[in-house]
Each structure stands twice: as structure tokens, then as C-alpha cells.
Amino acid sequence: MRKFNFCAGPAALPEPVLRQAQEELLDWQGVGCSVMEVSHRSPEFTTVAEEAEQDLRDLLCIPDNYKVLFLQGGATGQFSAIPWNLFGAGSKSADYIHTGQWAEKAIKEAGRFGEVNVVASSEDRNFSYAPAADAWRESKDAAYFHYTPNETIGGVEFPYIPEVNSPLVADMSSTILSQPIPVEKYGFIYAGAQKNIGPSGIAVGIVRDDLLDRSLPDIPRSLSWKVAAEGQSMDNTPPTFAWYLSGLVFKWLKAQGGVEAMAALSQKKSQMLYDFLDRSDFYSSPVAVESRSRMNVPFVLADDSLDKLFLKESEEAGLLALKGHRSVGGMRASLYNAVPLEAVEALVSFMADFEQRNG
Ligand SMILES: *Cc1c(COP(=O)(O)O)cnc(C)c1O
């Protein structure tokens, strides 16, 4: 029996997608073997790759002057790839906003290859908010400006898009495809797949094509966006199954009404949970109201000695993976696209019942 899965990543996948993959597993498209067992250069797989790209372009209205890349090494690989790809055109310094653990990892990695200016940080209040736009000023000669629109661990989401002069780079690992985005405001968008796209093992990159000529001269081949773009993301063998499954998710998203429909649903799901948290004295949200994530909702119990019991009983009630990140404790419910409204209804009703019995 499938349960409601609130895991932060690898996360829930749409059930119809899993069913289709199951049906096609042994004999994919009449080929006589699975999609995992054909050449990535075969006409059949080429169609998968091309359709996945086109569907993603349609979903996010990606302009023609942007390349779509299917990358390896996860979002973490891009923490390194970003400075390697963008520090070669003069400036070797970049602006970063520090909003929590993922931003920090990106900052540390970039700092190995150039100078990082942390233009704003929310460390003063334990990374519980997104710094306001008037709280920081970008530096003059930055090669790019990096931020994390949604901090998956802290559950903090930017309510605005930074307006900056250098190419804007965004780690959208946990928010991509949950709402429309004005791609033309960005230089580079990237996301590990295992939150809101597909299985782990693949990452998506969307890069403005004029940024493909700014790499450091001795960039490792496997990190080069230009090499990836010129080789249709197949400079080496790509993770074909993850690519195929991501493609099925894109088609499922289109059938659901695309990112507009996902935005409306995300709003509804997260609002239901936040409203419940705000009405309760038993539970609370540690995140500033205006920066609350629609994708990852951390919450704490007023009496944390009940945490263990909460997790045990929620698991028994068919609500999976509500434990908060090991670094922050408490609980976290991740509400990605594949998590249905009924999952949040079940969660809220369990939480109300748990409060009644233990409050
Ligand atoms: C999960 C996550 C990452 C790390 O992704 P990997 O694919 O494991 O490297 C980076 N940034 C954010 C915002 C994430 O949520």
C-alpha cells in the first residue's frame, strides 16, 4: 500500500508515473528490453531526451536563448560548476546571499576558486527568514549573483526575485516547477531532480547562452556547461533511467495543468498546514511569516519530549518521513508537486488528534 510521503528528498513521485514505468519496465515501447538497457544514442532514447527538453521548455516558457542541460553530480556538483563556468571572464568574485545550509555549501565551494562576497545573511535569526531586498547592496564587479530561492532545510522561501546587474544564479532544487518563473531574469537556474522533478542522479540546468564562454581555462570537462550544451548533455553516458522518469513527470505535470496549477495547489496545501500551525499552541512554525516555504514546512512541538512519539505514531498512521533535518530537529513536511492535497488533509487531521491526546 502506498502511504503519504513527506520526505524532503529523494521525494514522492506521482503514482501514475510510477505505474507507467512499471508497465513499461520489461518491454519499453516494443523494443524488447527496458529503457535502461538501450543505448543513450539510440533513436528511441534520443526521442526521450528531446521530448523531456521540449516539455520542460513548455512548462517553464524557457526562451530560445537559453540552453537546457541534463547534468550529473546533483545540485552539489553545480556548487563547483558555477565558479568554474563563470569566473573566466575577468572577475573572480561573486555575490552570494547566505540563507542556510545549502547557501553555505554553495558559498564554501565558490570560495575555493575565487572571492565570495556574502552580501546578506539571515544567520542573526537562525536562518529563519529571507533577507529583504533593501538590506543588501551588490558589489560592483561580481561575475554573478547567487541565491537559494528555497532553503529546503530551514523551510525559507524568498518572496521576491533579486534585481541585480550581474547574471542571477539560482539553486531551485526544491522549488523548480512549483510555480511559473520569469526565466529571462536569470543567468543560470539549476536543480537536483530528486525533490520536484524525478529520481536522484540527474540535475537540470538552464543557462543563458551568452554565459557559455566565461569558463576558467582549465575547467574539468565534466563540469563544463558548454561541453554539455554542445553534446546534448551526452558527453558521457547520462543517467538514462532518471532522465526518462523525469520526462514522464514533465508529461504528468502538463496533464495536471502545468506550473500554474501546481502553484495554486502548493498555495492551498501549504496554507492549510500553516493555518493549522498558527491556530495551535501545541505546534508552531519557526519561520518568519513572509518567508515561509510552500514546499518545505518545518514545525516544532512546544514540548519536544513528545517528538519521538509524534514520529512513531505518524509513521504508523501512514505519514512517512516527517522527521526534521538532523541539524535542526523537530519536524518537516515537504509538500512537493507529487504530494496530493489529501496527504496534507491526513497530516492535519493526525496532528489535531495527536494534540487532543497529548496536549
Ligand atoms: C537537496 C538540495 C541540494 C543538494 O542536492 P544534491 O543533488 O544532493 O547535490 C542543494 N540545494 C538545495 C536547495 C537542495 O534542496
mmCIF file of C-alpha atoms and ligand atoms in Angstrom:
data_model
loop_
_atom_site.group_PDB
_atom_site.id
_atom_site.type_symbol
_atom_site.label_atom_id
_atom_site.label_comp_id
_atom_site.label_asym_id
_atom_site.label_seq_id
_atom_site.Cartn_x
_atom_site.Cartn_y
_atom_site.Cartn_z
ATOM 1 C CA MET A 1 0.000 0.000 0.000
ATOM 2 C CA ARG A 2 1.312 3.441 -0.886
ATOM 3 C CA LYS A 3 1.457 5.872 2.008
ATOM 4 C CA PHE A 4 1.639 9.642 2.103
ATOM 5 C CA ASN A 5 5.286 10.593 1.736
ATOM 6 C CA PHE A 6 6.585 13.897 3.105
ATOM 7 C CA CYS A 7 10.264 13.162 2.504
ATOM 8 C CA ALA A 8 12.479 16.145 1.674
ATOM 9 C CA GLY A 9 14.397 14.197 -0.953
ATOM 10 C CA PRO A 10 14.541 11.824 -2.647
ATOM 11 C CA ALA A 11 10.866 12.619 -2.505
ATOM 12 C CA ALA A 12 7.438 11.415 -3.550
ATOM 13 C CA LEU A 13 6.873 10.736 -7.251
ATOM 14 C CA PRO A 14 3.475 10.883 -8.953
ATOM 15 C CA GLU A 15 1.792 7.494 -8.734
ATOM 16 C CA PRO A 16 0.675 7.452 -12.414
ATOM 17 C CA VAL A 17 4.304 7.959 -13.422
ATOM 18 C CA LEU A 18 5.450 5.017 -11.321
ATOM 19 C CA ARG A 19 2.681 2.870 -12.761
ATOM 20 C CA GLN A 20 3.655 3.736 -16.306
ATOM 21 C CA ALA A 21 7.304 2.979 -15.583
ATOM 22 C CA GLN A 22 6.253 -0.325 -14.066
ATOM 23 C CA GLU A 23 4.156 -1.253 -17.085
ATOM 24 C CA GLU A 24 6.959 -0.385 -19.476
ATOM 25 C CA LEU A 25 9.775 -1.816 -17.429
ATOM 26 C CA LEU A 26 10.370 -5.141 -19.148
ATOM 27 C CA ASP A 27 9.474 -4.195 -22.676
ATOM 28 C CA TRP A 28 9.758 -0.500 -23.331
ATOM 29 C CA GLN A 29 7.971 0.770 -26.443
ATOM 30 C CA GLY A 30 8.107 -2.662 -28.054
ATOM 31 C CA VAL A 31 11.896 -2.582 -28.135
ATOM 32 C CA GLY A 32 12.095 -5.861 -26.260
ATOM 33 C CA CYS A 33 14.077 -4.582 -23.305
ATOM 34 C CA SER A 34 13.849 -1.840 -20.689
ATOM 35 C CA VAL A 35 14.705 1.808 -21.240
ATOM 36 C CA MET A 36 17.747 1.210 -19.004
ATOM 37 C CA GLU A 37 19.131 -1.302 -21.467
ATOM 38 C CA VAL A 38 19.248 0.714 -24.680
ATOM 39 C CA SER A 39 21.993 2.971 -25.961
ATOM 40 C CA HIS A 40 21.645 6.603 -24.965
ATOM 41 C CA ARG A 41 22.375 7.349 -28.624
ATOM 42 C CA SER A 42 19.619 5.112 -29.965
ATOM 43 C CA PRO A 43 16.752 6.811 -31.817
ATOM 44 C CA GLU A 44 14.364 5.664 -29.070
ATOM 45 C CA PHE A 45 16.323 7.276 -26.274
ATOM 46 C CA THR A 46 17.062 10.370 -28.331
ATOM 47 C CA THR A 47 13.309 10.876 -28.535
ATOM 48 C CA VAL A 48 13.043 10.595 -24.737
ATOM 49 C CA ALA A 49 15.763 13.203 -24.296
ATOM 50 C CA GLU A 50 14.303 15.592 -26.847
ATOM 51 C CA GLU A 51 10.779 15.321 -25.513
ATOM 52 C CA ALA A 52 11.953 15.844 -21.941
ATOM 53 C CA GLU A 53 13.712 19.031 -23.000
ATOM 54 C CA GLN A 54 10.750 20.288 -25.022
ATOM 55 C CA ASP A 55 8.274 19.542 -22.243
ATOM 56 C CA LEU A 56 10.436 21.357 -19.711
ATOM 57 C CA ARG A 57 10.734 24.295 -22.108
ATOM 58 C CA ASP A 58 6.955 24.365 -22.478
ATOM 59 C CA LEU A 59 6.327 24.087 -18.741
ATOM 60 C CA LEU A 60 8.687 26.922 -17.801
ATOM 61 C CA CYS A 61 8.352 29.004 -21.008
ATOM 62 C CA ILE A 62 12.124 28.869 -21.453
ATOM 63 C CA PRO A 63 13.256 31.423 -24.072
ATOM 64 C CA ASP A 64 15.208 30.248 -27.129
ATOM 65 C CA ASN A 65 18.430 31.899 -26.000
ATOM 66 C CA TYR A 66 18.641 29.503 -23.047
ATOM 67 C CA LYS A 67 20.121 26.004 -23.186
ATOM 68 C CA VAL A 68 18.554 23.214 -21.171
ATOM 69 C CA LEU A 69 21.124 20.850 -19.683
ATOM 70 C CA PHE A 70 20.659 17.471 -18.028
ATOM 71 C CA LEU A 71 23.605 17.178 -15.675
ATOM 72 C CA GLN A 72 25.217 14.767 -13.254
ATOM 73 C CA GLY A 73 26.654 15.304 -9.800
ATOM 74 C CA GLY A 74 23.457 16.769 -8.365
ATOM 75 C CA ALA A 75 22.992 20.329 -7.243
ATOM 76 C CA THR A 76 26.202 19.926 -5.259
ATOM 77 C CA GLY A 77 28.102 19.367 -8.495
ATOM 78 C CA GLN A 78 26.808 22.739 -9.636
ATOM 79 C CA PHE A 79 28.148 24.448 -6.496
ATOM 80 C CA SER A 80 31.549 23.724 -8.077
ATOM 81 C CA ALA A 81 30.480 24.094 -11.700
ATOM 82 C CA ILE A 82 29.162 27.632 -11.212
ATOM 83 C CA PRO A 83 32.505 29.276 -10.301
ATOM 84 C CA TRP A 84 34.345 27.148 -12.868
ATOM 85 C CA ASN A 85 31.939 28.268 -15.595
ATOM 86 C CA LEU A 86 31.638 31.931 -14.664
ATOM 87 C CA PHE A 87 34.974 33.077 -13.205
ATOM 88 C CA GLY A 88 36.863 33.087 -16.504
ATOM 89 C CA ALA A 89 35.749 36.395 -17.993
ATOM 90 C CA GLY A 90 37.707 38.849 -15.835
ATOM 91 C CA SER A 91 36.130 38.977 -12.411
ATOM 92 C CA LYS A 92 36.828 36.159 -9.995
ATOM 93 C CA SER A 93 34.456 37.373 -7.337
ATOM 94 C CA ALA A 94 30.779 36.675 -6.835
ATOM 95 C CA ASP A 95 27.943 37.834 -4.594
ATOM 96 C CA TYR A 96 26.069 35.276 -2.515
ATOM 97 C CA ILE A 97 23.110 35.534 -0.163
ATOM 98 C CA HIS A 98 23.521 33.289 2.862
ATOM 99 C CA THR A 99 20.195 31.852 3.962
ATOM 100 C CA GLY A 100 21.092 28.477 5.439
ATOM 101 C CA GLN A 101 22.816 25.199 4.863
ATOM 102 C CA TRP A 102 22.502 24.933 1.100
ATOM 103 C CA ALA A 103 23.596 28.512 0.521
ATOM 104 C CA GLU A 104 26.510 27.890 2.842
ATOM 105 C CA LYS A 105 27.672 24.886 0.877
ATOM 106 C CA ALA A 106 27.472 26.860 -2.347
ATOM 107 C CA ILE A 107 29.441 29.708 -0.737
ATOM 108 C CA LYS A 108 32.186 27.444 0.611
ATOM 109 C CA GLU A 109 32.675 25.770 -2.738
ATOM 110 C CA ALA A 110 32.829 29.020 -4.713
ATOM 111 C CA GLY A 111 35.310 30.367 -2.172
ATOM 112 C CA ARG A 112 37.801 27.727 -3.262
ATOM 113 C CA PHE A 113 38.004 29.239 -6.743
ATOM 114 C CA GLY A 114 37.538 32.943 -6.202
ATOM 115 C CA GLU A 115 36.339 35.610 -3.837
ATOM 116 C CA VAL A 116 32.877 35.393 -2.330
ATOM 117 C CA ASN A 117 31.056 38.431 -1.015
ATOM 118 C CA VAL A 118 28.267 37.457 1.304
ATOM 119 C CA VAL A 119 26.042 40.460 0.627
ATOM 120 C CA ALA A 120 23.330 39.405 3.056
ATOM 121 C CA SER A 121 22.826 36.718 5.659
ATOM 122 C CA SER A 122 19.956 35.595 7.845
ATOM 123 C CA GLU A 123 22.271 33.936 10.345
ATOM 124 C CA ASP A 124 21.373 36.533 13.007
ATOM 125 C CA ARG A 125 17.952 34.917 13.424
ATOM 126 C CA ASN A 126 18.994 31.331 12.880
ATOM 127 C CA PHE A 127 18.225 31.400 9.146
ATOM 128 C CA SER A 128 14.507 31.773 9.759
ATOM 129 C CA TYR A 129 13.831 34.437 7.122
ATOM 130 C CA ALA A 130 14.876 35.697 3.685
ATOM 131 C CA PRO A 131 16.805 38.988 3.892
ATOM 132 C CA ALA A 132 14.827 41.911 2.441
ATOM 133 C CA ALA A 133 15.980 43.412 -0.844
ATOM 134 C CA ASP A 134 16.807 46.778 0.760
ATOM 135 C CA ALA A 135 19.037 45.071 3.338
ATOM 136 C CA TRP A 136 21.882 44.438 0.928
ATOM 137 C CA ARG A 137 23.802 46.007 -1.916
ATOM 138 C CA GLU A 138 25.517 44.029 -4.658
ATOM 139 C CA SER A 139 29.209 44.560 -5.277
ATOM 140 C CA LYS A 140 30.416 46.342 -8.392
ATOM 141 C CA ASP A 141 32.413 43.738 -10.258
ATOM 142 C CA ALA A 142 30.704 40.453 -9.394
ATOM 143 C CA ALA A 143 30.896 37.727 -12.035
ATOM 144 C CA TYR A 144 27.454 36.595 -10.881
ATOM 145 C CA PHE A 145 24.966 36.791 -8.014
ATOM 146 C CA HIS A 146 23.880 33.556 -6.328
ATOM 147 C CA TYR A 147 20.928 32.857 -4.083
ATOM 148 C CA THR A 148 18.795 29.962 -2.890
ATOM 149 C CA PRO A 149 15.130 30.753 -3.614
ATOM 150 C CA ASN A 150 14.008 27.956 -1.291
ATOM 151 C CA GLU A 151 16.101 26.654 1.606
ATOM 152 C CA THR A 152 14.934 23.079 1.880
ATOM 153 C CA ILE A 153 16.176 22.505 5.424
ATOM 154 C CA GLY A 154 15.105 25.778 7.026
ATOM 155 C CA GLY A 155 11.866 25.997 5.054
ATOM 156 C CA VAL A 156 12.600 29.574 3.983
ATOM 157 C CA GLU A 157 11.455 30.834 0.590
ATOM 158 C CA PHE A 158 12.244 34.194 -0.980
ATOM 159 C CA PRO A 159 9.048 36.178 -1.574
ATOM 160 C CA TYR A 160 10.838 38.171 -4.292
ATOM 161 C CA ILE A 161 13.413 37.807 -7.064
ATOM 162 C CA PRO A 162 16.622 39.805 -6.518
ATOM 163 C CA GLU A 163 17.118 42.596 -9.079
ATOM 164 C CA VAL A 164 20.837 42.654 -9.806
ATOM 165 C CA ASN A 165 23.239 43.748 -12.521
ATOM 166 C CA SER A 166 25.352 40.608 -12.777
ATOM 167 C CA PRO A 167 23.918 37.269 -14.006
ATOM 168 C CA LEU A 168 21.492 35.942 -11.421
ATOM 169 C CA VAL A 169 22.167 32.312 -10.441
ATOM 170 C CA ALA A 170 19.545 30.350 -8.514
ATOM 171 C CA ASP A 171 19.590 26.976 -6.773
ATOM 172 C CA MET A 172 16.000 25.927 -7.412
ATOM 173 C CA SER A 173 16.432 22.331 -6.263
ATOM 174 C CA SER A 174 13.382 22.344 -4.018
ATOM 175 C CA THR A 175 11.144 24.844 -5.777
ATOM 176 C CA ILE A 176 11.512 24.374 -9.537
ATOM 177 C CA LEU A 177 8.226 23.569 -11.326
ATOM 178 C CA SER A 178 6.124 24.604 -8.332
ATOM 179 C CA GLN A 179 5.199 27.941 -9.901
ATOM 180 C CA PRO A 180 5.841 29.963 -13.074
ATOM 181 C CA ILE A 181 9.249 31.673 -13.137
ATOM 182 C CA PRO A 182 10.448 34.527 -15.337
ATOM 183 C CA VAL A 183 13.427 32.602 -16.735
ATOM 184 C CA GLU A 184 14.688 35.695 -18.568
ATOM 185 C CA LYS A 185 15.604 37.278 -15.218
ATOM 186 C CA TYR A 186 18.168 34.550 -14.593
ATOM 187 C CA GLY A 187 21.585 33.733 -15.974
ATOM 188 C CA PHE A 188 21.633 30.180 -14.644
ATOM 189 C CA ILE A 189 18.997 28.092 -12.908
ATOM 190 C CA TYR A 190 19.793 24.661 -11.539
ATOM 191 C CA ALA A 191 18.063 21.940 -9.579
ATOM 192 C CA GLY A 192 18.822 18.441 -8.401
ATOM 193 C CA ALA A 193 15.971 16.265 -9.667
ATOM 194 C CA GLN A 194 15.109 14.316 -6.543
ATOM 195 C CA LYS A 195 12.809 16.905 -4.977
ATOM 196 C CA ASN A 196 10.422 18.237 -7.549
ATOM 197 C CA ILE A 197 11.446 16.609 -10.833
ATOM 198 C CA GLY A 198 12.247 12.901 -10.707
ATOM 199 C CA PRO A 199 14.608 10.390 -9.124
ATOM 200 C CA SER A 200 18.072 11.291 -7.867
ATOM 201 C CA GLY A 201 21.040 11.023 -10.202
ATOM 202 C CA ILE A 202 20.227 13.842 -12.563
ATOM 203 C CA ALA A 203 20.139 17.615 -12.289
ATOM 204 C CA VAL A 204 18.633 20.202 -14.587
ATOM 205 C CA GLY A 205 20.482 23.344 -15.667
ATOM 206 C CA ILE A 206 19.011 26.259 -17.624
ATOM 207 C CA VAL A 207 21.694 28.624 -18.858
ATOM 208 C CA ARG A 208 21.581 31.817 -20.915
ATOM 209 C CA ASP A 209 23.698 31.055 -23.953
ATOM 210 C CA ASP A 210 25.970 34.113 -23.702
ATOM 211 C CA LEU A 211 27.286 32.674 -20.414
ATOM 212 C CA LEU A 212 28.744 29.607 -22.086
ATOM 213 C CA ASP A 213 32.007 31.373 -22.917
ATOM 214 C CA ARG A 214 33.065 32.517 -19.469
ATOM 215 C CA SER A 215 34.686 29.434 -18.020
ATOM 216 C CA LEU A 216 38.093 29.211 -16.402
ATOM 217 C CA PRO A 217 40.541 27.808 -18.982
ATOM 218 C CA ASP A 218 41.265 24.518 -17.231
ATOM 219 C CA ILE A 219 37.687 23.687 -16.284
ATOM 220 C CA PRO A 220 37.133 19.940 -15.817
ATOM 221 C CA ARG A 221 35.257 18.655 -18.833
ATOM 222 C CA SER A 222 32.534 17.064 -16.731
ATOM 223 C CA LEU A 223 31.678 20.449 -15.173
ATOM 224 C CA SER A 224 31.557 22.472 -18.378
ATOM 225 C CA TRP A 225 28.128 23.764 -19.375
ATOM 226 C CA LYS A 226 29.480 24.453 -22.836
ATOM 227 C CA VAL A 227 30.580 20.851 -23.309
ATOM 228 C CA ALA A 228 27.185 19.709 -22.014
ATOM 229 C CA ALA A 229 25.319 22.088 -24.319
ATOM 230 C CA GLU A 230 27.335 21.120 -27.379
ATOM 231 C CA GLY A 231 26.957 17.411 -26.680
ATOM 232 C CA GLN A 232 23.194 17.429 -25.944
ATOM 233 C CA SER A 233 24.080 16.545 -22.314
ATOM 234 C CA MET A 234 25.606 13.289 -23.531
ATOM 235 C CA ASP A 235 29.319 13.964 -23.406
ATOM 236 C CA ASN A 236 29.444 10.835 -21.319
ATOM 237 C CA THR A 237 26.746 8.251 -20.593
ATOM 238 C CA PRO A 238 23.886 10.066 -18.868
ATOM 239 C CA PRO A 239 21.662 8.543 -16.152
ATOM 240 C CA THR A 240 19.131 7.366 -18.712
ATOM 241 C CA PHE A 241 16.540 5.953 -16.338
ATOM 242 C CA ALA A 242 16.420 9.123 -14.245
ATOM 243 C CA TRP A 243 16.163 11.167 -17.441
ATOM 244 C CA TYR A 244 13.319 9.004 -18.759
ATOM 245 C CA LEU A 245 11.430 9.170 -15.467
ATOM 246 C CA SER A 246 11.884 12.937 -15.242
ATOM 247 C CA GLY A 247 10.415 13.117 -18.744
ATOM 248 C CA LEU A 248 7.355 11.188 -17.582
ATOM 249 C CA VAL A 249 6.971 13.620 -14.676
ATOM 250 C CA PHE A 250 7.055 16.558 -17.125
ATOM 251 C CA LYS A 251 4.262 14.964 -19.145
ATOM 252 C CA TRP A 252 2.284 14.317 -15.979
ATOM 253 C CA LEU A 253 2.752 17.964 -14.962
ATOM 254 C CA LYS A 254 1.463 19.155 -18.314
ATOM 255 C CA ALA A 255 -1.591 16.945 -17.944
ATOM 256 C CA GLN A 256 -2.221 18.433 -14.469
ATOM 257 C CA GLY A 257 -2.355 21.942 -15.924
ATOM 258 C CA GLY A 258 1.327 22.854 -15.728
ATOM 259 C CA VAL A 259 3.093 25.082 -13.248
ATOM 260 C CA GLU A 260 0.122 27.449 -12.819
ATOM 261 C CA ALA A 261 -1.929 24.554 -11.499
ATOM 262 C CA MET A 262 0.984 23.475 -9.290
ATOM 263 C CA ALA A 263 1.304 27.000 -7.894
ATOM 264 C CA ALA A 264 -2.369 27.058 -6.932
ATOM 265 C CA LEU A 265 -2.162 23.610 -5.379
ATOM 266 C CA SER A 266 1.056 24.407 -3.479
ATOM 267 C CA GLN A 267 -0.541 27.533 -2.109
ATOM 268 C CA LYS A 268 -3.547 25.588 -0.923
ATOM 269 C CA LYS A 269 -1.568 22.736 0.610
ATOM 270 C CA SER A 270 0.917 24.921 2.464
ATOM 271 C CA GLN A 271 -1.740 27.386 3.617
ATOM 272 C CA MET A 272 -3.760 24.554 5.108
ATOM 273 C CA LEU A 273 -0.792 23.436 7.181
ATOM 274 C CA TYR A 274 0.376 26.929 8.205
ATOM 275 C CA ASP A 275 -3.163 27.937 9.192
ATOM 276 C CA PHE A 276 -3.360 24.889 11.384
ATOM 277 C CA LEU A 277 0.063 25.590 12.960
ATOM 278 C CA ASP A 278 -0.842 29.223 13.623
ATOM 279 C CA ARG A 279 -4.099 28.303 15.356
ATOM 280 C CA SER A 280 -2.347 25.889 17.676
ATOM 281 C CA ASP A 281 -0.326 26.442 20.863
ATOM 282 C CA PHE A 282 0.839 22.862 20.736
ATOM 283 C CA TYR A 283 2.677 23.240 17.390
ATOM 284 C CA SER A 284 4.457 26.193 15.849
ATOM 285 C CA SER A 285 6.375 27.258 12.762
ATOM 286 C CA PRO A 286 9.857 28.702 13.379
ATOM 287 C CA VAL A 287 9.886 30.645 10.092
ATOM 288 C CA ALA A 288 9.014 34.333 9.580
ATOM 289 C CA VAL A 289 5.543 34.558 8.033
ATOM 290 C CA GLU A 290 6.577 36.393 4.861
ATOM 291 C CA SER A 291 9.372 33.887 4.127
ATOM 292 C CA ARG A 292 7.524 30.653 4.708
ATOM 293 C CA SER A 293 8.199 27.996 2.113
ATOM 294 C CA ARG A 294 5.348 26.427 0.181
ATOM 295 C CA MET A 295 7.488 23.351 -0.382
ATOM 296 C CA ASN A 296 9.123 22.517 2.960
ATOM 297 C CA VAL A 297 7.252 23.220 6.175
ATOM 298 C CA PRO A 298 9.294 22.752 9.353
ATOM 299 C CA PHE A 299 7.342 22.779 12.604
ATOM 300 C CA VAL A 300 8.067 22.111 16.257
ATOM 301 C CA LEU A 301 6.124 20.803 19.193
ATOM 302 C CA ALA A 302 6.002 23.091 22.233
ATOM 303 C CA ASP A 303 7.068 20.056 24.263
ATOM 304 C CA ASP A 304 9.879 18.425 22.330
ATOM 305 C CA SER A 305 9.884 15.402 24.598
ATOM 306 C CA LEU A 306 6.862 14.324 22.520
ATOM 307 C CA ASP A 307 8.835 14.382 19.232
ATOM 308 C CA LYS A 308 9.648 10.687 19.298
ATOM 309 C CA LEU A 309 6.066 9.670 19.969
ATOM 310 C CA PHE A 310 4.821 12.028 17.248
ATOM 311 C CA LEU A 311 7.143 10.462 14.712
ATOM 312 C CA LYS A 312 6.325 6.931 15.735
ATOM 313 C CA GLU A 313 2.576 7.453 15.612
ATOM 314 C CA SER A 314 2.592 9.473 12.403
ATOM 315 C CA GLU A 315 4.562 6.724 10.711
ATOM 316 C CA GLU A 316 2.033 4.184 11.964
ATOM 317 C CA ALA A 317 -0.742 6.373 10.574
ATOM 318 C CA GLY A 318 0.812 6.113 7.112
ATOM 319 C CA LEU A 319 2.514 9.532 7.104
ATOM 320 C CA LEU A 320 6.112 8.987 6.104
ATOM 321 C CA ALA A 321 9.316 10.909 6.752
ATOM 322 C CA LEU A 322 8.165 13.810 8.939
ATOM 323 C CA LYS A 323 11.387 13.975 10.925
ATOM 324 C CA GLY A 324 13.110 17.347 10.651
ATOM 325 C CA HIS A 325 16.637 17.589 9.267
ATOM 326 C CA ARG A 326 19.185 16.186 11.711
ATOM 327 C CA SER A 327 20.768 19.628 12.101
ATOM 328 C CA VAL A 328 17.596 21.427 13.216
ATOM 329 C CA GLY A 329 15.421 18.752 14.815
ATOM 330 C CA GLY A 330 11.647 18.988 15.102
ATOM 331 C CA MET A 331 9.502 18.009 12.145
ATOM 332 C CA ARG A 332 9.343 18.904 8.496
ATOM 333 C CA ALA A 333 6.646 18.167 5.953
ATOM 334 C CA SER A 334 7.784 18.526 2.350
ATOM 335 C CA LEU A 335 4.873 19.301 0.047
ATOM 336 C CA TYR A 336 6.302 18.888 -3.433
ATOM 337 C CA ASN A 337 4.142 18.605 -6.548
ATOM 338 C CA ALA A 338 3.648 14.854 -6.223
ATOM 339 C CA VAL A 339 2.260 15.185 -2.671
ATOM 340 C CA PRO A 340 -1.531 15.385 -3.048
ATOM 341 C CA LEU A 341 -3.869 17.632 -1.097
ATOM 342 C CA GLU A 342 -5.272 14.541 0.647
ATOM 343 C CA ALA A 343 -1.832 13.962 2.170
ATOM 344 C CA VAL A 344 -1.948 17.365 3.872
ATOM 345 C CA GLU A 345 -5.531 16.786 4.984
ATOM 346 C CA ALA A 346 -4.462 13.479 6.524
ATOM 347 C CA LEU A 347 -1.480 15.136 8.188
ATOM 348 C CA VAL A 348 -3.507 17.962 9.694
ATOM 349 C CA SER A 349 -6.128 15.578 10.953
ATOM 350 C CA PHE A 350 -3.456 13.349 12.530
ATOM 351 C CA MET A 351 -1.843 16.395 14.145
ATOM 352 C CA ALA A 352 -5.146 17.582 15.591
ATOM 353 C CA ASP A 353 -5.810 14.158 17.016
ATOM 354 C CA PHE A 354 -2.297 13.879 18.436
ATOM 355 C CA GLU A 355 -2.706 17.269 20.113
ATOM 356 C CA GLN A 356 -6.014 16.201 21.650
ATOM 357 C CA ARG A 357 -4.486 13.123 23.132
ATOM 358 C CA ASN A 358 -1.238 14.728 24.341
ATOM 359 C CA GLY A 359 -1.958 18.443 24.742
HETATM 360 C C1 LIG B 1 18.827 18.861 -1.905
HETATM 361 C C2 LIG B 1 19.428 20.185 -2.204
HETATM 362 C C3 LIG B 1 20.739 20.320 -2.675
HETATM 363 C C4 LIG B 1 21.666 19.122 -2.840
HETATM 364 O O1 LIG B 1 21.283 18.358 -3.904
HETATM 365 P P1 LIG B 1 22.178 17.116 -4.383
HETATM 366 O O2 LIG B 1 21.503 16.738 -5.649
HETATM 367 O O3 LIG B 1 22.109 16.084 -3.314
HETATM 368 O O4 LIG B 1 23.554 17.603 -4.585
HETATM 369 C C5 LIG B 1 21.220 21.577 -2.960
HETATM 370 N N1 LIG B 1 20.438 22.664 -2.800
HETATM 371 C C6 LIG B 1 19.178 22.577 -2.354
HETATM 372 C C7 LIG B 1 18.367 23.820 -2.204
HETATM 373 C C8 LIG B 1 18.627 21.337 -2.048
HETATM 374 O O5 LIG B 1 17.368 21.256 -1.609
#
